[in-house]
Short mmCIF file of C-alpha atoms in Angstrom, two decimals:
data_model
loop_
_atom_site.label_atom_id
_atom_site.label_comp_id
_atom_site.label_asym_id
_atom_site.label_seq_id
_atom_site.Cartn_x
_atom_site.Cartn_y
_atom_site.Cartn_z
CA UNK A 1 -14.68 -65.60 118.49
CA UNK A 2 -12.87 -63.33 120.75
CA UNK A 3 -9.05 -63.49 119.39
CA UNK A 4 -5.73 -62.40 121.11
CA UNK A 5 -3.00 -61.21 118.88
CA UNK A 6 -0.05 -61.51 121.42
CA UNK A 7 3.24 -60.21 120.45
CA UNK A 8 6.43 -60.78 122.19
CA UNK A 9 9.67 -60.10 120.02
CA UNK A 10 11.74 -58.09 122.21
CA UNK A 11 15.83 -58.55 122.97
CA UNK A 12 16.83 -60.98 125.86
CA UNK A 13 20.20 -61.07 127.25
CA UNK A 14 20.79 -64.67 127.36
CA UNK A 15 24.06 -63.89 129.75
CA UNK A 16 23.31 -61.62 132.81
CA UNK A 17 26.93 -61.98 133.56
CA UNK A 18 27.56 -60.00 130.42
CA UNK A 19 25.03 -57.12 131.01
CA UNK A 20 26.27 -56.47 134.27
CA UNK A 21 29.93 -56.46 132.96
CA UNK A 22 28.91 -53.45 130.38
CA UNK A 23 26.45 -54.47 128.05
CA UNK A 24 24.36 -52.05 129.36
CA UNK A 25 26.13 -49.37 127.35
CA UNK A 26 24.10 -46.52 125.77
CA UNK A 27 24.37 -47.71 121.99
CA UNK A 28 23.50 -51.07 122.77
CA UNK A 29 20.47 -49.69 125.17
CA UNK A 30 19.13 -47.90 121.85
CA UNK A 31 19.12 -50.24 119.51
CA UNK A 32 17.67 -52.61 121.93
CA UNK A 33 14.78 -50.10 122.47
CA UNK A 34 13.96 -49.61 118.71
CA UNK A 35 13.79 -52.94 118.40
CA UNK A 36 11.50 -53.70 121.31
CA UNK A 37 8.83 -50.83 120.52
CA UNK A 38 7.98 -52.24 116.98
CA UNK A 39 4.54 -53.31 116.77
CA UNK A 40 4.67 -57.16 115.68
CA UNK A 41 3.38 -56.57 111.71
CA UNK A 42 3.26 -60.38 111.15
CA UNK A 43 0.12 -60.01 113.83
CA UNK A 44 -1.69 -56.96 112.41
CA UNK A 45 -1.13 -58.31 109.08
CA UNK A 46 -3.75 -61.90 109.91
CA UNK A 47 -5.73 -59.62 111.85
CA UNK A 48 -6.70 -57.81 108.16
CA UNK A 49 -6.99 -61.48 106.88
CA UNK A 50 -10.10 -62.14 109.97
CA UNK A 51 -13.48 -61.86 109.04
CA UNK A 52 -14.95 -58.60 110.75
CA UNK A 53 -17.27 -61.21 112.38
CA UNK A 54 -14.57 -62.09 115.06
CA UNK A 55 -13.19 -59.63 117.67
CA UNK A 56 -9.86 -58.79 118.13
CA UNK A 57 -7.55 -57.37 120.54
CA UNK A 58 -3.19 -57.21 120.20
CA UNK A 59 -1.42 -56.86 123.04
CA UNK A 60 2.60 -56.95 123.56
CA UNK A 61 4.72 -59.03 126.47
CA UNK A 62 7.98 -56.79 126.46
CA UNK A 63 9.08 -58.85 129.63
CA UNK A 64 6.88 -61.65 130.61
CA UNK A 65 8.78 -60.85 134.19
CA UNK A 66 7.18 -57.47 134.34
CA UNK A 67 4.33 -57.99 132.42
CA UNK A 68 1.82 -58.47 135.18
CA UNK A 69 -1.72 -60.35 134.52
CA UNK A 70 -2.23 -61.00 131.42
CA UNK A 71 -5.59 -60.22 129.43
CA UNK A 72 -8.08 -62.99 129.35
CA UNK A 73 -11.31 -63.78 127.84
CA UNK A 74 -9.97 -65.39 124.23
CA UNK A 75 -11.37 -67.99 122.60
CA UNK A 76 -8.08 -67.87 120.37
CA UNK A 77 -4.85 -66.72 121.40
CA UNK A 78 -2.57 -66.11 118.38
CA UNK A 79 1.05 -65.39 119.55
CA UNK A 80 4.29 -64.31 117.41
CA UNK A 81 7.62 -64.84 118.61
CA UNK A 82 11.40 -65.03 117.78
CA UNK A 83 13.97 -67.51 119.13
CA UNK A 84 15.44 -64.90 121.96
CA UNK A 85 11.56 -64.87 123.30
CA UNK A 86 10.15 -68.63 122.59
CA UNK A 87 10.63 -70.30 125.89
CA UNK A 88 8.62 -67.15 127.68
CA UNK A 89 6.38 -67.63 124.28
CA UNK A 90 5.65 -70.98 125.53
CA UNK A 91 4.96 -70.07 128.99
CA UNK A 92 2.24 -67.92 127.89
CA UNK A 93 1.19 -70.34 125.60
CA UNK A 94 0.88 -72.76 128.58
CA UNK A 95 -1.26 -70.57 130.34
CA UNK A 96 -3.73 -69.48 127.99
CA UNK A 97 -4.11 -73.24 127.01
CA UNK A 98 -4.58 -74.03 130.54
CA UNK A 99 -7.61 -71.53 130.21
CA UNK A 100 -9.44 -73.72 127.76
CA UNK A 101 -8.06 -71.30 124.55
CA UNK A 102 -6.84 -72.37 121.28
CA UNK A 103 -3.56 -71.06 121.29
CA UNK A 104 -1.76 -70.98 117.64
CA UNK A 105 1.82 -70.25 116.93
CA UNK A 106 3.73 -69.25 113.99
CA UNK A 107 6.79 -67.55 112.71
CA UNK A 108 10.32 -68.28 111.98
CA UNK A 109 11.79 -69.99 114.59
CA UNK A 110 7.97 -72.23 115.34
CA UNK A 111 8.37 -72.65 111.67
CA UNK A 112 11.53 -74.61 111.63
CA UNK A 113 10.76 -76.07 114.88
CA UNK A 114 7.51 -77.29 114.88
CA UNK A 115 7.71 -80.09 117.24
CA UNK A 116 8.42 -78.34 120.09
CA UNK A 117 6.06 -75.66 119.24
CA UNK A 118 3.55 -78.28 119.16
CA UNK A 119 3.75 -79.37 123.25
CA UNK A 120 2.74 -75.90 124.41
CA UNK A 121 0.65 -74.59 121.11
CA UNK A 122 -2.89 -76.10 120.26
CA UNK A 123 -2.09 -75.26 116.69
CA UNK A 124 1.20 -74.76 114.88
CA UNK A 125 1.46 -72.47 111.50
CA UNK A 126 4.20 -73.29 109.33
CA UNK A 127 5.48 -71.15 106.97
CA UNK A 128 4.04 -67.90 105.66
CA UNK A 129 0.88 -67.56 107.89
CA UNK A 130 -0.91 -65.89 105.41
CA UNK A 131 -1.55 -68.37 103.40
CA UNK A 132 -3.53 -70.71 105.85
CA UNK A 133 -5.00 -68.18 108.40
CA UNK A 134 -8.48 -68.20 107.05
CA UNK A 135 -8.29 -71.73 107.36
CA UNK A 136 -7.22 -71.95 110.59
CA UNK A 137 -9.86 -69.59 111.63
CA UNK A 138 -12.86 -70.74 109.79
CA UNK A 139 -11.74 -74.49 111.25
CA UNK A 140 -11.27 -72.66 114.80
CA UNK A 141 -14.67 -71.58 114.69
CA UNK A 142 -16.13 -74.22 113.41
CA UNK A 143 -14.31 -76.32 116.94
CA UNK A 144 -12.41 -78.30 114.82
CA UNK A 145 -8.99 -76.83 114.88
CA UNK A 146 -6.01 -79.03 113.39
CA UNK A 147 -2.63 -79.52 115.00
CA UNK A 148 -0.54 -77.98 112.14
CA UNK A 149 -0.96 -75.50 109.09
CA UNK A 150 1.39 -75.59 106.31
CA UNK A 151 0.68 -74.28 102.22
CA UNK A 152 1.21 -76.88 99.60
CA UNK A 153 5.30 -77.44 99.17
CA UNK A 154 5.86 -74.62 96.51
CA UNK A 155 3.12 -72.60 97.36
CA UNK A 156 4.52 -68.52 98.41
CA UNK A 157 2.46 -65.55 99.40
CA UNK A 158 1.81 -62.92 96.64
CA UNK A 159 2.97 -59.74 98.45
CA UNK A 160 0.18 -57.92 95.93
CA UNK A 161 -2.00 -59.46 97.79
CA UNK A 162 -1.00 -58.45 101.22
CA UNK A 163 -3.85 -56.54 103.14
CA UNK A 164 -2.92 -53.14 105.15
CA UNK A 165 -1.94 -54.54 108.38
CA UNK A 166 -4.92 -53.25 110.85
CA UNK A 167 -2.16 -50.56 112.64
CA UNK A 168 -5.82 -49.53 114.07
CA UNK A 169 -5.45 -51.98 116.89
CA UNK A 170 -2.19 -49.95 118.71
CA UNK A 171 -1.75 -47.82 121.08
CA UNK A 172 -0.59 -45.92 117.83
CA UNK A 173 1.38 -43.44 119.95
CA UNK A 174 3.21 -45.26 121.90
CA UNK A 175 5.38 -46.60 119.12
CA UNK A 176 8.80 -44.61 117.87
CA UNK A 177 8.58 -46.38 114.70
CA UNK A 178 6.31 -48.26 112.64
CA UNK A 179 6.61 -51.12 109.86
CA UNK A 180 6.23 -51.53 106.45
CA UNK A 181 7.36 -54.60 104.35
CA UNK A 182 8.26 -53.66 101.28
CA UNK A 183 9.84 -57.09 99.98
CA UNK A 184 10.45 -60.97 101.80
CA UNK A 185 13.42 -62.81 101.04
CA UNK A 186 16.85 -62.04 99.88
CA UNK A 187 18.91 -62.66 97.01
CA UNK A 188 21.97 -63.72 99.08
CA UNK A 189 21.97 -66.78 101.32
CA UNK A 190 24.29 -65.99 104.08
CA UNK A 191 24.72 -69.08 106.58
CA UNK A 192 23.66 -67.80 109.33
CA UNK A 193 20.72 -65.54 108.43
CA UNK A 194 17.29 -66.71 110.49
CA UNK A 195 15.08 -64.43 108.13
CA UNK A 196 12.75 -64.01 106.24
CA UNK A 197 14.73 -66.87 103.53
CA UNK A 198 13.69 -69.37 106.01
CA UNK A 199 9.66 -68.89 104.94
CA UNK A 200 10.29 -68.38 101.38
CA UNK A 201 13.58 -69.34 98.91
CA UNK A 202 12.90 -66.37 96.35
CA UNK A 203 12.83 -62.25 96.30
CA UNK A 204 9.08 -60.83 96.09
CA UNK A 205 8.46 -56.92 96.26
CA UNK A 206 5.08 -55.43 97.24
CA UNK A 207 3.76 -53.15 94.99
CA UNK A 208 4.63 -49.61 94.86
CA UNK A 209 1.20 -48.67 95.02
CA UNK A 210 0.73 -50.62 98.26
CA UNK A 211 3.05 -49.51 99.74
CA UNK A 212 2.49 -46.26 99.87
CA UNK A 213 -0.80 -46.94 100.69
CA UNK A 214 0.11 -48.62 104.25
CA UNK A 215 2.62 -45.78 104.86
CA UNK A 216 -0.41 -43.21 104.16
CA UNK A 217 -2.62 -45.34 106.78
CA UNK A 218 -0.02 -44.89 109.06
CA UNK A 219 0.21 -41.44 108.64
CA UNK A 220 -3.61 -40.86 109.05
CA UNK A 221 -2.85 -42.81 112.63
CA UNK A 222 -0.14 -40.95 113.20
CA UNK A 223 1.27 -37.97 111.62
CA UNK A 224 4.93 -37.80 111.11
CA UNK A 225 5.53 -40.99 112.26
CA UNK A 226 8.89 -42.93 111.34
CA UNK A 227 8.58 -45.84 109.15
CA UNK A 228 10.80 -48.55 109.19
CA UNK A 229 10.80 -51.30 106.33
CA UNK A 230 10.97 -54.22 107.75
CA UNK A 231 12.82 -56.46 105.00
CA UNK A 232 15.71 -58.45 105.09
CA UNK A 233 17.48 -56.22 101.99
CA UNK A 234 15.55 -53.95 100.09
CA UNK A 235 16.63 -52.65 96.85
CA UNK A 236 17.52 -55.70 95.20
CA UNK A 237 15.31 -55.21 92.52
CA UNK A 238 16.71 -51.74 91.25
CA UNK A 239 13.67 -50.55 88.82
CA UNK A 240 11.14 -51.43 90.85
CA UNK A 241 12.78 -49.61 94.19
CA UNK A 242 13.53 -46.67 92.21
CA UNK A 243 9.61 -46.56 91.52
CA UNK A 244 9.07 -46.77 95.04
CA UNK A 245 11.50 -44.12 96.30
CA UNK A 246 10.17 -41.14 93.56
CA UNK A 247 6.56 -42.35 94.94
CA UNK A 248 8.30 -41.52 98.83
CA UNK A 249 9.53 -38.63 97.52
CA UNK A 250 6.26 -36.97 97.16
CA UNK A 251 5.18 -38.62 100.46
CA UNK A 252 7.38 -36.66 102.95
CA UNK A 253 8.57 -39.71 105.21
CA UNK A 254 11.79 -40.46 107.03
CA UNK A 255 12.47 -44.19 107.42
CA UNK A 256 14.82 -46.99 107.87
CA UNK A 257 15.98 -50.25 105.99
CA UNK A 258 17.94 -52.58 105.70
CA UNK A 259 20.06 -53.28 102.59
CA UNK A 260 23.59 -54.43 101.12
CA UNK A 261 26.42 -52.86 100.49
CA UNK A 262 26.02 -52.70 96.58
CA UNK A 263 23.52 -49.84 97.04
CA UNK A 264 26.62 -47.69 97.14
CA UNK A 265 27.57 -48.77 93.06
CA UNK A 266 24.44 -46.85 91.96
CA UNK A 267 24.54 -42.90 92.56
CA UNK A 268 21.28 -42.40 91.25
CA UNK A 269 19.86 -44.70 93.77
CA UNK A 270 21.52 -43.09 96.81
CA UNK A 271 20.05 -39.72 94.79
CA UNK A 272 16.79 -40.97 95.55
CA UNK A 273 16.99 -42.31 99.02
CA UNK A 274 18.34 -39.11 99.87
CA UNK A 275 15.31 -37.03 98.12
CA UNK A 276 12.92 -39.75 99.37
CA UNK A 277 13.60 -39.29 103.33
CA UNK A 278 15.41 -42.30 104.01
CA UNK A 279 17.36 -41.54 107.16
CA UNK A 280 19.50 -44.51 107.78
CA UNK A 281 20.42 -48.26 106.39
CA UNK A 282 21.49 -50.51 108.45
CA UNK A 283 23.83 -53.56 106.47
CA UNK A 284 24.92 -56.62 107.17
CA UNK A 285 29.05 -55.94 106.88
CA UNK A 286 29.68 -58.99 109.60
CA UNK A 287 33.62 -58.62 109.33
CA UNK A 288 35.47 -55.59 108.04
CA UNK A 289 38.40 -58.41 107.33
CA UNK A 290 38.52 -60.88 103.83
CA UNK A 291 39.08 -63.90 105.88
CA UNK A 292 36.14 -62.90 108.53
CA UNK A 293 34.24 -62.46 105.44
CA UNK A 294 34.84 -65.39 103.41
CA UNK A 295 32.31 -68.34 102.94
CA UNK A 296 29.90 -66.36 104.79
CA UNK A 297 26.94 -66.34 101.88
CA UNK A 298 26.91 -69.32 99.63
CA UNK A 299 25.98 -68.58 96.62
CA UNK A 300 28.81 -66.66 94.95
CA UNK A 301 30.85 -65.38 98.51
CA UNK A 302 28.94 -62.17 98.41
CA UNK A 303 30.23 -60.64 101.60
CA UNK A 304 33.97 -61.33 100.87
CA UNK A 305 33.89 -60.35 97.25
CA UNK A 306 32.62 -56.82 98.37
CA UNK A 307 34.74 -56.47 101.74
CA UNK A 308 37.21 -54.78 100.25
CA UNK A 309 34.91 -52.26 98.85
CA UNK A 310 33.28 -51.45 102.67
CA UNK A 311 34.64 -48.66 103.43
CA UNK A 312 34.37 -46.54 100.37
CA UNK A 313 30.89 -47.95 100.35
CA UNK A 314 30.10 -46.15 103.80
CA UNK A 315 31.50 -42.79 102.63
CA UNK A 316 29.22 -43.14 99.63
CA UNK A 317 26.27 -44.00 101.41
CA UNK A 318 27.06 -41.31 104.43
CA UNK A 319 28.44 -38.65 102.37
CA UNK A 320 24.71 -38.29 100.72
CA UNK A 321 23.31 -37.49 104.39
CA UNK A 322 21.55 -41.28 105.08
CA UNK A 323 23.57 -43.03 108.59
CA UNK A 324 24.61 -46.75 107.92
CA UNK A 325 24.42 -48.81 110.55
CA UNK A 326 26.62 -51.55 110.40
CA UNK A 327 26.41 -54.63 111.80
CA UNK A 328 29.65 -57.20 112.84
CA UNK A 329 29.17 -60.58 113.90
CA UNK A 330 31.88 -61.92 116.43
CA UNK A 331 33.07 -65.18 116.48
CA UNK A 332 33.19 -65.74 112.53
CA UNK A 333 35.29 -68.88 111.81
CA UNK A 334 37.85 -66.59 109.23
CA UNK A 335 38.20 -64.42 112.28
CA UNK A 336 40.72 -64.65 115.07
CA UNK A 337 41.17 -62.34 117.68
CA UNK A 338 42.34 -59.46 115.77
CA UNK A 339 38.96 -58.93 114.56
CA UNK A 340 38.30 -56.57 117.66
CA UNK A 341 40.93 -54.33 116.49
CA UNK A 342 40.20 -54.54 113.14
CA UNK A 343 36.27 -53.43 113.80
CA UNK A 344 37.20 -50.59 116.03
CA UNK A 345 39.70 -49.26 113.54
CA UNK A 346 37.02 -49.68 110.60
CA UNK A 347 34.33 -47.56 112.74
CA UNK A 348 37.00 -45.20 113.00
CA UNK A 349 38.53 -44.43 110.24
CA UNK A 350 35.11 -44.79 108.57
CA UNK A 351 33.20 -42.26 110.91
CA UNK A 352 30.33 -45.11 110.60
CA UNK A 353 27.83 -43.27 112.40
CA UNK A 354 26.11 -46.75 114.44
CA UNK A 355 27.61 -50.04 114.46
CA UNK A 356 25.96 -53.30 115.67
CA UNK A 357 27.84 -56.06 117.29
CA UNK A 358 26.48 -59.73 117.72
CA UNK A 359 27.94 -63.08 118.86
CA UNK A 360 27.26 -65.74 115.71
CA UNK A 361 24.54 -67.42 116.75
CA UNK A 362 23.62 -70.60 115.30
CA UNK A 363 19.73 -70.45 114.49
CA UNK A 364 18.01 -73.80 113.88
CA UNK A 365 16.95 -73.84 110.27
CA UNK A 366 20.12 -72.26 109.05
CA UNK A 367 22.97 -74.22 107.33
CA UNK A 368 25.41 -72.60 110.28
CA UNK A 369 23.62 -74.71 112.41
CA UNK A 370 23.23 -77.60 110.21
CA UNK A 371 27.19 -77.37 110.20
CA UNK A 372 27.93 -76.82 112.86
CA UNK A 373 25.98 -79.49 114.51
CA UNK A 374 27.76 -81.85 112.35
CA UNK A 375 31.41 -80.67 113.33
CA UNK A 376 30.16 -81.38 117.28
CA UNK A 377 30.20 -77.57 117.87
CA UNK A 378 26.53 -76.52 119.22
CA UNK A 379 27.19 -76.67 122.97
CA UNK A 380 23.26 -77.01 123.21
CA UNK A 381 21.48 -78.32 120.80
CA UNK A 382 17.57 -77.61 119.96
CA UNK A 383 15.31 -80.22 121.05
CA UNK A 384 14.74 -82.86 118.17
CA UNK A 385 17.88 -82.06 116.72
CA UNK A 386 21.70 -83.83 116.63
CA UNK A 387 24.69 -84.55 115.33
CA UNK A 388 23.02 -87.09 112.99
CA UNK A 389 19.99 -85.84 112.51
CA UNK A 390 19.96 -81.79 111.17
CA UNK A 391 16.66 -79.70 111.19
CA UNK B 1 26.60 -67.92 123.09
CA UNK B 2 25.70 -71.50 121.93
CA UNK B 3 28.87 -72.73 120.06
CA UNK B 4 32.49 -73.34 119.79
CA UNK B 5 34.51 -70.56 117.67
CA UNK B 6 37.14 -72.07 115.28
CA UNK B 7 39.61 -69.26 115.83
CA UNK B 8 39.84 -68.45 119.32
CA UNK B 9 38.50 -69.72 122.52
CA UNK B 10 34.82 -69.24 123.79
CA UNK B 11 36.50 -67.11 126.72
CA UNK B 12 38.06 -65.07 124.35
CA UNK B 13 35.37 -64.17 122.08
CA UNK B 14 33.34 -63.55 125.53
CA UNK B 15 35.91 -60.86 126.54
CA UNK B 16 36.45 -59.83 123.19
CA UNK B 17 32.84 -58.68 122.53
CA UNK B 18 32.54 -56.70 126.24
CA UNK B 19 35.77 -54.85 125.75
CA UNK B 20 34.80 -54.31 122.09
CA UNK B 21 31.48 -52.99 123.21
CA UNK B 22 32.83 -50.49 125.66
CA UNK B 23 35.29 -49.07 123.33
CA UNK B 24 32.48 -48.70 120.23
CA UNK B 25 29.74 -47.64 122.33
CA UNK B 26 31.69 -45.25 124.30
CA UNK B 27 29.99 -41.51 124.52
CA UNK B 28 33.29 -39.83 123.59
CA UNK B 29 33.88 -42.42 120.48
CA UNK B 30 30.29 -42.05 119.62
CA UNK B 31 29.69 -38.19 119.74
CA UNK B 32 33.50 -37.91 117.67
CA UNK B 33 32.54 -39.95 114.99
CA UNK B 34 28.83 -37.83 114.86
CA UNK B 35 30.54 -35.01 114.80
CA UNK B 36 33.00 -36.03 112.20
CA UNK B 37 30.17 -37.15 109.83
CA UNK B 38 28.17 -34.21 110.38
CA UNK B 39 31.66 -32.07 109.73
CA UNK B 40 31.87 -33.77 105.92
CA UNK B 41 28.48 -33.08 104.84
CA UNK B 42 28.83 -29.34 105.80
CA UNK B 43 31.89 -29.92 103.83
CA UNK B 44 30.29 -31.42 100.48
CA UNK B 45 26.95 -28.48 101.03
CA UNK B 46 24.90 -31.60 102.00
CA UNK B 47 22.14 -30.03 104.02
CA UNK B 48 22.05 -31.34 107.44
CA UNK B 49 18.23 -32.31 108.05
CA UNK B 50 16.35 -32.12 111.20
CA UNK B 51 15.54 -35.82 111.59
CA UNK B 52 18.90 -36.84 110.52
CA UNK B 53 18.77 -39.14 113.03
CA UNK B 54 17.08 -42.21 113.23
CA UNK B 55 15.21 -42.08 115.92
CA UNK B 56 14.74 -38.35 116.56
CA UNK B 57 10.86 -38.98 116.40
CA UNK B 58 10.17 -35.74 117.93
CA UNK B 59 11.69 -34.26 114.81
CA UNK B 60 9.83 -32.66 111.66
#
């Protein structure tokens, strides 16, 4: 078979009201960027799961408005996508279906949605797509593909057993940074987080080994290139990341990740990621105030318990040489409108060297939205869900 | 923005985030709190790689 891997996970601007009235501001420009120009690793990742038998080609739909014709000639059309992207993920969907190709869909927002994937998608993956991608395949060559793919209820991926993502396939050079996954999940279950939770409830690390191996892949594709790890918080498991970080050390990287704010407890650690080449962490601060802060992550209040400890946490972390990002969320029911102050005045008197702002946004799948869809305060909700009837 | 926020009114929240965004992302703000960080590791002997910076890809 002759397989399309299309990616499309770049930023939309939902409001063009706003972008007009100065979202269009350098900061948010560059982040926007970085984030667009990552290859899609979910993608190269089932391409090292195909048999060599079956020929594959990735290509990326930045803006389907700009993107011109697309590439045809699949017999299987394999497309990743994110929530800001689905309904032009469906329009492509539509077309190569329309073509006669067996289009499949997966990820996190298909995953919790898999209804609607389902009228534009010949096949729908739920869950962690490695586990049923050689069944999909073998069944898609064998003309007998099924609606939906889902592992056994229990059943997660064992990261050990992750191939090296076939990075072969880009346009290596045209990409500022490239991915690694060194861990899925999170220990913390913040409301609102979409991630990486949604596909699997517990905290799995890659080994050291292999990751150094995909980073040293990379590298043979592209010297000096920046890696960023693309995990929801890495570092959660402290002996094994220390491991992993003397292993970098000898590797000669710079890279990127995101974490939480207890990194800054352990000197030793931010030691390492200073002697390993980590250049920046980006965390998840989403109000610099306790009431912003508080009922945020459900388990034990996380993000409130440590808000008072933010800003000595950023001095830590900065004062060793790595930039935090740090990333606000706006609209946080604690917060009232003081909050803009507040953030400003945190940024400030922090030096924080990038800083992230976002609108809450209620992702289907999350308990946010569960919530509020039950206090009647979605303005639209997702198709197949209601007030009485949650995701 | 696809909800109703407890603690002030969607209109709000909209204005709040664009004036918000031009004061953090503002070249002068930005390049004085660079400046500042870069200032306090010279401070603490914290060697100041090239790189430093994210996305500096050009960089060794």
């Amino acid at each position: 078979m002759r397989i399309g891997l299309i990616a499309m996970s770049g930023i939309r601007a939902a409001d063009p009201e706003l972008m007009a009235l100065g979202l269009t501001l350098p900061g948010v420009v560059e982040r926007s960027r970085v984030v667009a120009s990552m290859p899609s690793l979910s993608l190269l990742t089932l391409a090292a799961l195909t048999p060599p038998e079956h020929e594959l080609a990735y290509h990326e739909i930045d803006d389907l408005r700009s993107a011109g014709e697309l590439p045809g000639g699949f017999d299987v059309v394999a497309i990743s996508t994110f929530t800001a992207q689905v309904a032009d993920a469906y329009r492509v969907a539509d077309h190569y279906r329309a073509q006669g190709a067996i289009v499949v869909m997966g990820g996190l927002h298909v995953t919790r949605l898999p209804d609607e994937a389902a009228a534009h998608a010949t096949t729908v993956i739920v869950g962690e797509g490695e586990l049923t991608w050689a069944d999909f395949i073998r069944d898609a060559a064998a003309g007998r593909a099924a609606a939906r793919y889902a592992p056994p209820a229990g059943t997660y991926f064992d990261l050990a057993s992750a191939p090296i993502p076939r990075y072969d396939l880009l346009d290596i050079h045209r990409y500022n940074r490239l991915t690694v996954q060194t861990s899925r999940g999170c220990p913390h279950r913040c409301d609102f987080c979409a991630s990486s939770i949604l596909l699997t409830p517990g905290y799995a690390v890659k080994p050291v080994e292999n990751v150094i191996a995909e980073i040293r892949r990379i590298r043979e594709l592209r010297p000096g290139a920046f890696i960023e790890f693309a995990d929801d918080n890495s570092f959660a498991t402290r002996g094994h990341y220390k491991r992993l970080l003397r292993a970098l050390a000898d590797e000669g990287v710079r890279w990127f990740t995101e974490a939480d704010v207890s990194i800054a407890d352990d000197p030793e650690l931010l030691d390492l990621l200073r002697e390993s080449g980590c250049r920046q962490v980006l965390i998840g601060l989403e109000s610099p105030t306790p009431a912003g802060t508080g009922g945020i992550e459900l388990r034990r209040n996380f993000k409130q318990l440590r808000q008072p400890d933010y800003a000595a946490a950023v001095r830590a972390i900065q004062g060793r040489g790595i930039t935090v990002n740090g990333c606000f969320i706006l609209g946080l029911d604690g917060d009232d409108e003081s909050v803009f102050d507040a953030i400003h005045d945190f940024i400030d008197r922090t030096d924080l060297f990038e800083a992230q702002l976002t609108v809450l946004t209620p992702f289907p799948g999350t308990p946010l939205y569960d919530r509020l869809l039950a206090e009647g305060r979605i303005l639209e909700p997702a198709p197949g869900t209601s007030a009485r009837c949650s995701t | 923005m696809n909800f109703i926020p407890r603690r002030m009114t969607p209109a709000a929240l909209r204005q709040g985030l664009i004036d918000l965004a031009r004061r953090v992302y503002e070249p002068g703000f930005v390049q004085a709190r660079r400046e500042r960080f870069f200032e306090t590791l010279q401070r603490n002997g914290v060697r100041r790689n090239r790189g430093l910076v994210a996305d500096d890809a050009s960089a060794a």
